[in-house]
Short mmCIF file of C-alpha atoms and ligand atoms in Angstrom, two decimals:
data_model
loop_
_atom_site.label_atom_id
_atom_site.label_comp_id
_atom_site.label_asym_id
_atom_site.label_seq_id
_atom_site.Cartn_x
_atom_site.Cartn_y
_atom_site.Cartn_z
CA UNK X 1 0.04 0.02 0.02
CA UNK X 2 1.45 3.36 -1.06
CA UNK X 3 2.05 5.74 1.92
CA UNK X 4 0.98 9.39 1.95
CA UNK X 5 3.26 11.95 3.69
CA UNK X 6 2.39 15.47 4.60
CA UNK X 7 4.73 18.34 5.01
CA UNK X 8 4.21 21.11 7.56
CA UNK X 9 4.79 24.39 5.73
CA UNK X 10 2.38 27.24 5.13
CA UNK X 11 1.12 27.37 1.60
CA UNK X 12 -0.48 30.59 0.19
CA UNK X 13 -2.46 29.96 -2.98
CA UNK X 14 -1.47 32.59 -5.59
CA UNK X 15 1.50 33.48 -3.29
CA UNK X 16 -0.69 36.16 -1.73
CA UNK X 17 1.29 38.50 0.45
CA UNK X 18 4.54 36.59 -0.02
CA UNK X 19 7.42 38.90 -0.99
CA UNK X 20 9.12 37.50 -4.03
CA UNK X 21 11.69 40.31 -4.54
CA UNK X 22 13.02 43.62 -3.25
CA UNK X 23 12.38 46.37 -5.79
CA UNK X 24 12.56 50.14 -5.91
CA UNK X 25 10.64 50.50 -9.13
CA UNK X 26 7.01 51.06 -7.92
CA UNK X 27 4.96 51.11 -4.88
CA UNK X 28 1.26 50.35 -4.23
CA UNK X 29 -0.79 51.08 -1.10
CA UNK X 30 -3.92 49.10 -1.69
CA UNK X 31 -5.76 50.47 1.28
CA UNK X 32 -5.15 54.08 0.47
CA UNK X 33 -5.26 53.76 -3.30
CA UNK X 34 -1.73 54.98 -3.89
CA UNK X 35 0.49 54.10 -6.83
CA UNK X 36 3.92 55.57 -7.25
CA UNK X 37 6.62 54.99 -9.88
CA UNK X 38 10.12 55.55 -8.32
CA UNK X 39 8.39 57.42 -5.57
CA UNK X 40 6.42 59.82 -7.78
CA UNK X 41 2.68 59.69 -7.55
CA UNK X 42 0.87 58.39 -10.65
CA UNK X 43 -1.49 61.40 -10.64
CA UNK X 44 1.50 63.86 -10.94
CA UNK X 45 3.10 61.81 -13.70
CA UNK X 46 -0.22 61.62 -15.52
CA UNK X 47 -0.39 65.41 -15.40
CA UNK X 48 3.27 66.29 -16.11
CA UNK X 49 5.18 63.39 -17.83
CA UNK X 50 4.95 61.44 -21.07
CA UNK X 51 5.03 57.73 -21.55
CA UNK X 52 8.63 57.65 -22.82
CA UNK X 53 9.88 59.92 -20.04
CA UNK X 54 8.07 57.64 -17.58
CA UNK X 55 9.53 54.47 -19.17
CA UNK X 56 13.01 56.01 -18.78
CA UNK X 57 12.28 56.78 -15.09
CA UNK X 58 11.13 53.26 -14.49
CA UNK X 59 14.01 51.58 -16.29
CA UNK X 60 16.93 53.90 -15.23
CA UNK X 61 15.56 54.95 -11.89
CA UNK X 62 15.57 58.80 -12.42
CA UNK X 63 13.86 61.33 -14.59
CA UNK X 64 16.01 61.93 -17.61
CA UNK X 65 17.62 65.42 -18.29
CA UNK X 66 16.41 67.17 -21.47
CA UNK X 67 19.42 65.85 -23.39
CA UNK X 68 18.90 62.24 -22.13
CA UNK X 69 15.26 62.30 -23.02
CA UNK X 70 15.97 63.69 -26.46
CA UNK X 71 18.61 61.01 -27.13
CA UNK X 72 16.21 58.28 -25.84
CA UNK X 73 13.33 59.48 -28.13
CA UNK X 74 15.81 59.70 -31.06
CA UNK X 75 17.00 56.20 -30.54
CA UNK X 76 13.44 54.86 -30.26
CA UNK X 77 12.35 56.82 -33.39
CA UNK X 78 15.28 55.19 -35.28
CA UNK X 79 14.44 51.66 -34.21
CA UNK X 80 10.62 51.71 -34.83
CA UNK X 81 10.69 49.77 -38.06
CA UNK X 82 10.65 46.02 -38.04
CA UNK X 83 12.61 43.79 -40.36
CA UNK X 84 10.86 42.50 -43.47
CA UNK X 85 11.41 38.85 -42.40
CA UNK X 86 9.47 39.47 -39.24
CA UNK X 87 6.71 41.00 -41.35
CA UNK X 88 6.92 37.96 -43.63
CA UNK X 89 6.64 35.73 -40.59
CA UNK X 90 3.63 37.69 -39.34
CA UNK X 91 1.86 37.51 -42.67
CA UNK X 92 1.76 33.74 -42.23
CA UNK X 93 -0.18 34.03 -38.86
CA UNK X 94 -3.86 33.09 -39.16
CA UNK X 95 -5.99 36.26 -39.38
CA UNK X 96 -8.36 34.79 -36.88
CA UNK X 97 -5.55 34.37 -34.32
CA UNK X 98 -5.71 36.63 -31.17
CA UNK X 99 -3.34 39.62 -31.56
CA UNK X 100 -1.78 38.77 -28.10
CA UNK X 101 -0.64 35.42 -29.56
CA UNK X 102 0.79 37.21 -32.65
CA UNK X 103 2.52 39.65 -30.35
CA UNK X 104 4.03 36.94 -28.22
CA UNK X 105 5.32 34.98 -31.24
CA UNK X 106 6.73 38.19 -32.82
CA UNK X 107 8.36 39.45 -29.58
CA UNK X 108 10.09 36.04 -29.19
CA UNK X 109 11.15 36.15 -32.82
CA UNK X 110 13.12 39.33 -32.14
CA UNK X 111 15.59 37.09 -30.22
CA UNK X 112 16.36 35.34 -33.49
CA UNK X 113 17.55 38.59 -35.03
CA UNK X 114 19.28 40.15 -32.05
CA UNK X 115 20.85 37.01 -30.55
CA UNK X 116 24.18 38.29 -29.31
CA UNK X 117 23.42 38.38 -25.55
CA UNK X 118 25.64 40.47 -23.31
CA UNK X 119 23.74 40.95 -20.10
CA UNK X 120 26.69 42.56 -18.29
CA UNK X 121 27.08 45.23 -20.93
CA UNK X 122 25.09 48.49 -20.32
CA UNK X 123 25.12 49.28 -24.06
CA UNK X 124 23.50 45.93 -24.78
CA UNK X 125 20.90 46.57 -22.14
CA UNK X 126 20.13 50.02 -23.55
CA UNK X 127 19.88 48.75 -27.12
CA UNK X 128 17.62 45.90 -26.11
CA UNK X 129 15.29 48.34 -24.14
CA UNK X 130 15.20 50.66 -27.11
CA UNK X 131 14.50 47.97 -29.63
CA UNK X 132 11.71 46.44 -27.58
CA UNK X 133 9.97 49.70 -26.78
CA UNK X 134 10.29 50.88 -30.33
CA UNK X 135 9.17 47.68 -32.12
CA UNK X 136 6.33 46.34 -29.98
CA UNK X 137 3.86 49.04 -31.12
CA UNK X 138 4.88 48.59 -34.68
CA UNK X 139 4.28 44.78 -34.45
CA UNK X 140 0.87 45.36 -32.78
CA UNK X 141 -0.25 47.76 -35.52
CA UNK X 142 1.35 45.57 -38.24
CA UNK X 143 -0.72 42.54 -37.29
CA UNK X 144 -3.89 44.61 -37.28
CA UNK X 145 -3.20 45.62 -40.94
CA UNK X 146 -1.88 42.30 -42.19
CA UNK X 147 -4.79 40.24 -40.85
CA UNK X 148 -7.00 42.27 -43.22
CA UNK X 149 -4.62 41.47 -46.02
CA UNK X 150 -3.05 44.98 -46.05
CA UNK X 151 0.63 45.98 -45.95
CA UNK X 152 1.56 47.45 -42.53
CA UNK X 153 1.61 51.24 -42.24
CA UNK X 154 5.15 52.48 -41.84
CA UNK X 155 5.99 54.54 -38.71
CA UNK X 156 5.75 58.26 -39.28
CA UNK X 157 8.94 60.13 -38.17
CA UNK X 158 7.25 63.37 -37.25
CA UNK X 159 4.80 61.71 -34.73
CA UNK X 160 5.71 60.94 -31.26
CA UNK X 161 5.38 57.54 -29.67
CA UNK X 162 1.61 57.55 -28.82
CA UNK X 163 0.39 59.42 -31.87
CA UNK X 164 2.53 57.23 -34.13
CA UNK X 165 0.94 54.14 -32.83
CA UNK X 166 -2.56 55.48 -33.46
CA UNK X 167 -1.45 56.50 -36.92
CA UNK X 168 -0.05 53.07 -37.82
CA UNK X 169 -3.35 51.60 -36.52
CA UNK X 170 -5.92 53.88 -38.12
CA UNK X 171 -3.94 55.17 -41.16
CA UNK X 172 -4.63 58.71 -40.17
CA UNK X 173 -2.89 61.23 -37.80
CA UNK X 174 -4.78 61.33 -34.60
CA UNK X 175 -6.25 64.47 -33.03
CA UNK X 176 -3.76 65.93 -30.55
CA UNK X 177 -6.15 65.37 -27.61
CA UNK X 178 -6.62 61.74 -28.61
CA UNK X 179 -2.90 61.23 -28.87
CA UNK X 180 -2.30 62.95 -25.51
CA UNK X 181 -4.92 60.87 -23.77
CA UNK X 182 -3.53 57.71 -25.20
CA UNK X 183 -0.09 58.60 -24.03
CA UNK X 184 -1.56 59.04 -20.49
CA UNK X 185 -3.17 55.64 -20.82
CA UNK X 186 0.22 54.08 -21.65
CA UNK X 187 1.74 55.85 -18.62
CA UNK X 188 -0.92 54.45 -16.29
CA UNK X 189 -0.39 50.87 -17.46
CA UNK X 190 3.38 51.09 -17.54
CA UNK X 191 4.22 49.35 -14.22
CA UNK X 192 2.42 47.82 -11.26
CA UNK X 193 4.82 46.05 -8.80
CA UNK X 194 4.90 42.17 -9.04
CA UNK X 195 1.74 41.40 -10.90
CA UNK X 196 1.42 38.05 -12.68
CA UNK X 197 3.04 39.18 -16.01
CA UNK X 198 5.92 41.02 -14.31
CA UNK X 199 6.53 37.97 -12.08
CA UNK X 200 6.62 35.82 -15.22
CA UNK X 201 9.13 38.33 -16.71
CA UNK X 202 11.22 38.10 -13.59
CA UNK X 203 11.25 34.34 -13.38
CA UNK X 204 12.27 34.17 -17.05
CA UNK X 205 14.88 36.91 -16.55
CA UNK X 206 16.40 35.04 -13.54
CA UNK X 207 17.55 32.33 -15.96
CA UNK X 208 19.66 34.90 -17.75
CA UNK X 209 17.93 34.30 -21.01
CA UNK X 210 17.50 37.09 -23.56
CA UNK X 211 15.22 40.02 -23.00
CA UNK X 212 13.03 39.02 -26.01
CA UNK X 213 12.27 35.74 -24.27
CA UNK X 214 11.47 37.74 -21.03
CA UNK X 215 9.03 39.98 -22.87
CA UNK X 216 7.47 37.06 -24.72
CA UNK X 217 6.81 35.13 -21.61
CA UNK X 218 5.25 38.23 -19.97
CA UNK X 219 3.03 38.79 -22.97
CA UNK X 220 1.71 35.24 -22.72
CA UNK X 221 0.89 35.88 -18.99
CA UNK X 222 -0.80 39.22 -19.61
CA UNK X 223 -3.15 37.63 -22.18
CA UNK X 224 -5.31 35.85 -19.61
CA UNK X 225 -8.74 37.19 -18.68
CA UNK X 226 -7.84 37.47 -14.95
CA UNK X 227 -5.05 39.88 -15.85
CA UNK X 228 -4.70 42.05 -18.90
CA UNK X 229 -7.50 40.30 -20.83
CA UNK X 230 -10.13 41.67 -18.54
CA UNK X 231 -10.35 44.99 -20.43
CA UNK X 232 -11.65 43.25 -23.47
CA UNK X 233 -14.13 41.34 -21.41
CA UNK X 234 -15.39 44.59 -19.81
CA UNK X 235 -16.54 45.90 -23.13
CA UNK X 236 -18.25 42.62 -23.98
CA UNK X 237 -20.00 42.82 -20.59
CA UNK X 238 -21.14 46.46 -21.11
CA UNK X 239 -22.51 45.47 -24.51
CA UNK X 240 -24.30 42.49 -22.98
CA UNK X 241 -25.82 44.90 -20.33
CA UNK X 242 -26.98 47.03 -23.24
CA UNK X 243 -28.95 49.72 -21.27
CA UNK X 244 -28.93 51.43 -17.98
CA UNK X 245 -32.17 49.74 -17.15
CA UNK X 246 -30.51 46.42 -17.37
CA UNK X 247 -27.61 47.21 -15.00
CA UNK X 248 -29.33 45.86 -11.79
CA UNK X 249 -30.87 42.63 -13.34
CA UNK X 250 -27.50 41.90 -15.05
CA UNK X 251 -25.60 42.30 -11.80
CA UNK X 252 -28.09 40.21 -9.75
CA UNK X 253 -27.69 37.49 -12.27
CA UNK X 254 -23.93 37.60 -12.01
CA UNK X 255 -24.09 37.45 -8.24
CA UNK X 256 -26.46 34.56 -8.26
CA UNK X 257 -24.22 32.64 -10.65
CA UNK X 258 -21.20 33.67 -8.58
CA UNK X 259 -19.46 34.75 -11.67
CA UNK X 260 -16.47 37.20 -11.53
CA UNK X 261 -17.30 40.67 -12.63
CA UNK X 262 -14.71 41.90 -15.07
CA UNK X 263 -12.93 45.11 -14.31
CA UNK X 264 -13.55 44.78 -10.65
CA UNK X 265 -11.49 43.46 -7.73
CA UNK X 266 -7.82 43.40 -7.24
CA UNK X 267 -5.31 41.37 -5.21
CA UNK X 268 -3.86 44.55 -3.72
CA UNK X 269 -6.39 47.37 -4.00
CA UNK X 270 -9.23 47.19 -1.56
CA UNK X 271 -10.47 50.69 -2.66
CA UNK X 272 -10.96 52.09 -6.16
CA UNK X 273 -7.86 51.75 -8.26
CA UNK X 274 -6.18 55.20 -8.58
CA UNK X 275 -5.59 54.38 -12.31
CA UNK X 276 -9.36 53.79 -12.80
CA UNK X 277 -10.05 57.23 -11.36
CA UNK X 278 -7.66 58.95 -13.83
CA UNK X 279 -8.98 56.81 -16.66
CA UNK X 280 -12.55 57.77 -15.85
CA UNK X 281 -11.60 61.50 -16.10
CA UNK X 282 -9.94 60.73 -19.44
CA UNK X 283 -13.12 59.10 -20.69
CA UNK X 284 -15.00 62.27 -19.62
CA UNK X 285 -12.48 64.56 -21.42
CA UNK X 286 -12.72 62.49 -24.58
CA UNK X 287 -16.49 62.33 -24.58
CA UNK X 288 -16.83 66.15 -23.85
CA UNK X 289 -14.93 66.73 -27.12
CA UNK X 290 -16.25 63.90 -29.35
CA UNK X 291 -19.69 63.22 -27.97
CA UNK X 292 -21.00 60.87 -25.30
CA UNK X 293 -21.33 57.12 -25.42
CA UNK X 294 -24.20 55.13 -23.87
CA UNK X 295 -21.77 52.54 -22.68
CA UNK X 296 -20.17 55.24 -20.38
CA UNK X 297 -23.52 55.77 -18.78
CA UNK X 298 -23.96 52.05 -18.33
CA UNK X 299 -20.50 51.80 -16.84
CA UNK X 300 -21.10 54.58 -14.28
CA UNK X 301 -24.37 53.04 -13.16
CA UNK X 302 -22.82 49.59 -13.10
CA UNK X 303 -19.84 50.71 -11.01
CA UNK X 304 -22.21 52.24 -8.44
CA UNK X 305 -24.29 49.06 -8.27
CA UNK X 306 -21.26 46.83 -7.83
CA UNK X 307 -19.90 49.17 -5.09
CA UNK X 308 -23.23 48.83 -3.29
CA UNK X 309 -23.21 45.05 -3.50
CA UNK X 310 -19.50 44.17 -3.22
CA UNK X 311 -17.79 47.27 -1.76
CA UNK X 312 -17.94 45.68 1.71
CA UNK X 313 -15.51 42.97 0.42
CA UNK X 314 -13.12 45.60 -0.94
CA UNK X 315 -14.18 44.99 -4.58
CA UNK X 316 -14.01 48.27 -6.58
CA UNK X 317 -13.24 49.21 -10.16
CA UNK X 318 -9.73 48.28 -11.34
CA UNK X 319 -7.69 49.72 -14.21
CA UNK X 320 -9.40 47.63 -16.77
CA UNK X 321 -12.88 48.96 -16.14
CA UNK X 322 -12.56 52.31 -17.90
CA UNK X 323 -9.58 51.70 -20.22
CA UNK X 324 -11.64 49.87 -22.86
CA UNK X 325 -14.08 52.81 -23.23
CA UNK X 326 -11.08 55.16 -24.01
CA UNK X 327 -9.58 52.73 -26.48
CA UNK X 328 -12.75 52.12 -28.27
CA UNK X 329 -13.31 55.92 -28.73
CA UNK X 330 -9.77 56.05 -30.15
CA UNK X 331 -10.63 53.53 -32.86
CA UNK X 332 -8.76 50.68 -31.29
CA UNK X 333 -10.53 47.26 -32.00
CA UNK X 334 -11.51 45.35 -28.77
CA UNK X 335 -9.06 42.44 -29.29
CA UNK X 336 -6.22 45.00 -29.44
CA UNK X 337 -6.91 46.31 -25.91
CA UNK X 338 -4.61 43.77 -24.25
CA UNK X 339 -1.81 44.22 -26.85
CA UNK X 340 -2.12 48.02 -26.09
CA UNK X 341 -1.72 47.07 -22.32
CA UNK X 342 1.45 45.16 -23.33
CA UNK X 343 2.85 48.16 -25.29
CA UNK X 344 2.65 50.09 -21.99
CA UNK X 345 3.60 47.34 -19.58
CA UNK X 346 6.87 46.55 -21.52
CA UNK X 347 8.32 49.47 -19.74
CA UNK X 348 7.73 47.88 -16.37
CA UNK X 349 8.85 44.41 -17.51
CA UNK X 350 12.06 45.93 -18.78
CA UNK X 351 12.62 47.88 -15.55
CA UNK X 352 12.24 44.64 -13.55
CA UNK X 353 14.57 42.73 -15.99
CA UNK X 354 17.21 45.28 -15.52
CA UNK X 355 16.72 45.29 -11.79
CA UNK X 356 16.72 41.43 -11.64
CA UNK X 357 20.04 41.32 -13.44
CA UNK X 358 21.61 43.58 -10.84
CA UNK X 359 21.21 40.99 -8.07
CA UNK X 360 20.22 37.90 -9.86
CA UNK X 361 19.43 34.54 -8.30
CA UNK X 362 17.41 32.08 -10.25
CA UNK X 363 13.81 31.65 -9.02
CA UNK X 364 13.35 28.24 -7.70
CA UNK X 365 10.58 28.05 -5.04
CA UNK X 366 9.47 24.96 -3.36
CA UNK X 367 6.19 23.05 -3.36
CA UNK X 368 4.15 20.99 -0.98
CA UNK X 369 4.03 17.56 -2.42
CA UNK X 370 0.57 16.04 -2.10
CA UNK X 371 1.01 12.85 -3.93
CA UNK X 372 2.02 9.28 -2.89
CA UNK X 373 5.32 7.65 -2.35
CA UNK X 374 6.81 4.16 -3.10
CA UNK X 375 3.93 3.31 -5.55
CA UNK X 376 4.51 -0.04 -7.25
CA UNK X 377 4.65 -0.04 -11.10
CA UNK X 378 1.44 -1.63 -12.39
CA UNK X 379 1.66 -4.01 -15.35
CA UNK X 380 -0.50 -2.96 -18.23
CA UNK X 381 -3.00 -5.80 -17.46
CA UNK X 382 -3.52 -4.64 -13.95
CA UNK X 383 -4.47 -1.08 -14.79
CA UNK X 384 -8.01 0.30 -14.56
CA UNK X 385 -9.25 2.74 -17.18
CA UNK X 386 -9.05 6.44 -16.27
CA UNK X 387 -12.52 7.62 -15.14
CA UNK X 388 -12.86 10.41 -17.72
N1 ACO G 1 -16.40 39.88 -9.06
C1 ACO G 1 -17.08 39.19 -8.16
N2 ACO G 1 -16.47 38.79 -7.03
C2 ACO G 1 -15.23 39.02 -6.88
C3 ACO G 1 -14.43 39.71 -7.92
C4 ACO G 1 -15.17 40.13 -9.07
N3 ACO G 1 -14.50 40.74 -10.01
N4 ACO G 1 -13.19 39.77 -7.53
C5 ACO G 1 -13.08 39.18 -6.27
N5 ACO G 1 -14.28 38.71 -5.95
C6 ACO G 1 -14.62 38.02 -4.71
C7 ACO G 1 -14.37 36.49 -4.85
O1 ACO G 1 -15.47 35.78 -5.26
C8 ACO G 1 -13.98 36.19 -3.46
O2 ACO G 1 -15.12 36.17 -2.64
P1 ACO G 1 -15.28 35.02 -1.43
O3 ACO G 1 -14.23 35.45 -0.43
O4 ACO G 1 -16.69 35.27 -0.97
O5 ACO G 1 -15.11 33.71 -2.09
C9 ACO G 1 -13.18 37.39 -2.96
O6 ACO G 1 -13.68 38.48 -3.70
C10 ACO G 1 -11.70 37.26 -3.13
O7 ACO G 1 -11.50 37.02 -4.58
P2 ACO G 1 -10.22 36.30 -5.12
O8 ACO G 1 -10.59 35.77 -6.50
O9 ACO G 1 -9.76 35.31 -4.22
O10 ACO G 1 -9.19 37.48 -5.26
P3 ACO G 1 -7.77 37.40 -5.98
O11 ACO G 1 -7.00 38.36 -5.21
O12 ACO G 1 -7.38 35.99 -6.05
O13 ACO G 1 -8.20 37.85 -7.51
C11 ACO G 1 -8.57 39.24 -9.28
C12 ACO G 1 -8.02 39.15 -7.92
C13 ACO G 1 -8.04 38.00 -10.20
C14 ACO G 1 -8.22 40.49 -10.01
C15 ACO G 1 -10.11 39.08 -9.12
O14 ACO G 1 -10.59 40.25 -8.48
C16 ACO G 1 -10.88 39.02 -10.48
O15 ACO G 1 -10.94 37.87 -11.06
N6 ACO G 1 -11.33 40.09 -11.04
C17 ACO G 1 -11.91 40.17 -12.33
C18 ACO G 1 -10.97 40.15 -13.46
C19 ACO G 1 -10.29 41.42 -13.65
O16 ACO G 1 -10.90 42.49 -13.63
N7 ACO G 1 -8.90 41.30 -13.72
C20 ACO G 1 -7.99 42.46 -13.92
C21 ACO G 1 -7.28 42.77 -12.63
S1 ACO G 1 -6.28 44.20 -12.79
C22 ACO G 1 -5.11 43.63 -13.84
O17 ACO G 1 -4.67 42.56 -13.79
C23 ACO G 1 -4.49 44.63 -14.72
#
């Protein structure tokens, strides 16, 4: 008879509350609704900074001087294009495939082209950071064009990072307010301590593999509906609700079925996510200029209703609840919402990659074994069919 052994050791599902690293990149206070990048409040960055300046801050730890920022922007501008072989590879992707899968494959493919790894060389680190930040938006926009059978739109040299992405996506220069709001969205999504995709990036980085593999593994993790994929599901949910009158019946039904409400709840925040507050104000600015949207009214009513029912459990709107409404208004297709999240979060992944390399030790946690021991090998004739 096989024996069962138990081990006394506290197990925390989802590693809740277990510190997995020391980091000076970002800070979250989930009770007070505070998010800081390198000590600077997200609200102040959203007002005064830009995505690329914020990416620099996250990765190198300090705000760049004017000259440093100009040089960084110039380098990124120079590296925006992707090699024709990568485009050829992407053309072979099925047009029905999810853009996150396309992005994960394309990000990993960069490692084939830039394979000379030199993780102890600051110049290599800088070039890898620049290449990844520069090319990810181009790859996201290229897939959007290619799945329709079109050639990708080339990056436009006189447009900055956010405006250029919207241009490559929609084939027209965006309105300055739209480009500015999109840039703020990228800033808000750039970093968020050790979330699932960042942890994925750190585990991959800890093996000293190349940064393209680090980013590809993080993209795969971000894709899931419990993480980055929730913004897509929020729009599907708002469409299913369909009218303000249906908000309460829809919510009651969700609660009865005990289904998770997308865009709500967070492992760390027990109050409204500070990014959701900023995003909500961006939605309002955008709608003031371009005209309202019934889904915003539904969203506001729905948020109120969820707070009434689930606020006591610390369940409030998270970053994904309002982001989709902004993206939709900017002409971004729903299945590109998560790739857009990835464009922003790459900054945080790279910051953690660089930090991880500074004091690296390979991640190798332990487990609590719940299986049997000393099990005899059964001959084929003695085995029972598996009870599928
Ligand atoms: N809707 C309804 N109930 C919820 C929700 C929700 N969105 N989130 C949490 N709860 C409830 C759970 O049912 C559970 O209740 P119980 O204690 O009565 O069983 C309790 O709150 C704790 O929930 P967990 O799932 O254990 O919380 P966890 O920290 O593991 O999960 C997560 C956090 C995954 C974000 C969860 O809130 C969720 O699934 N939300 C919806 C998906 C979503 O919006 N994800 C985006 C998160 S932000 C981001 O990744 C960028």
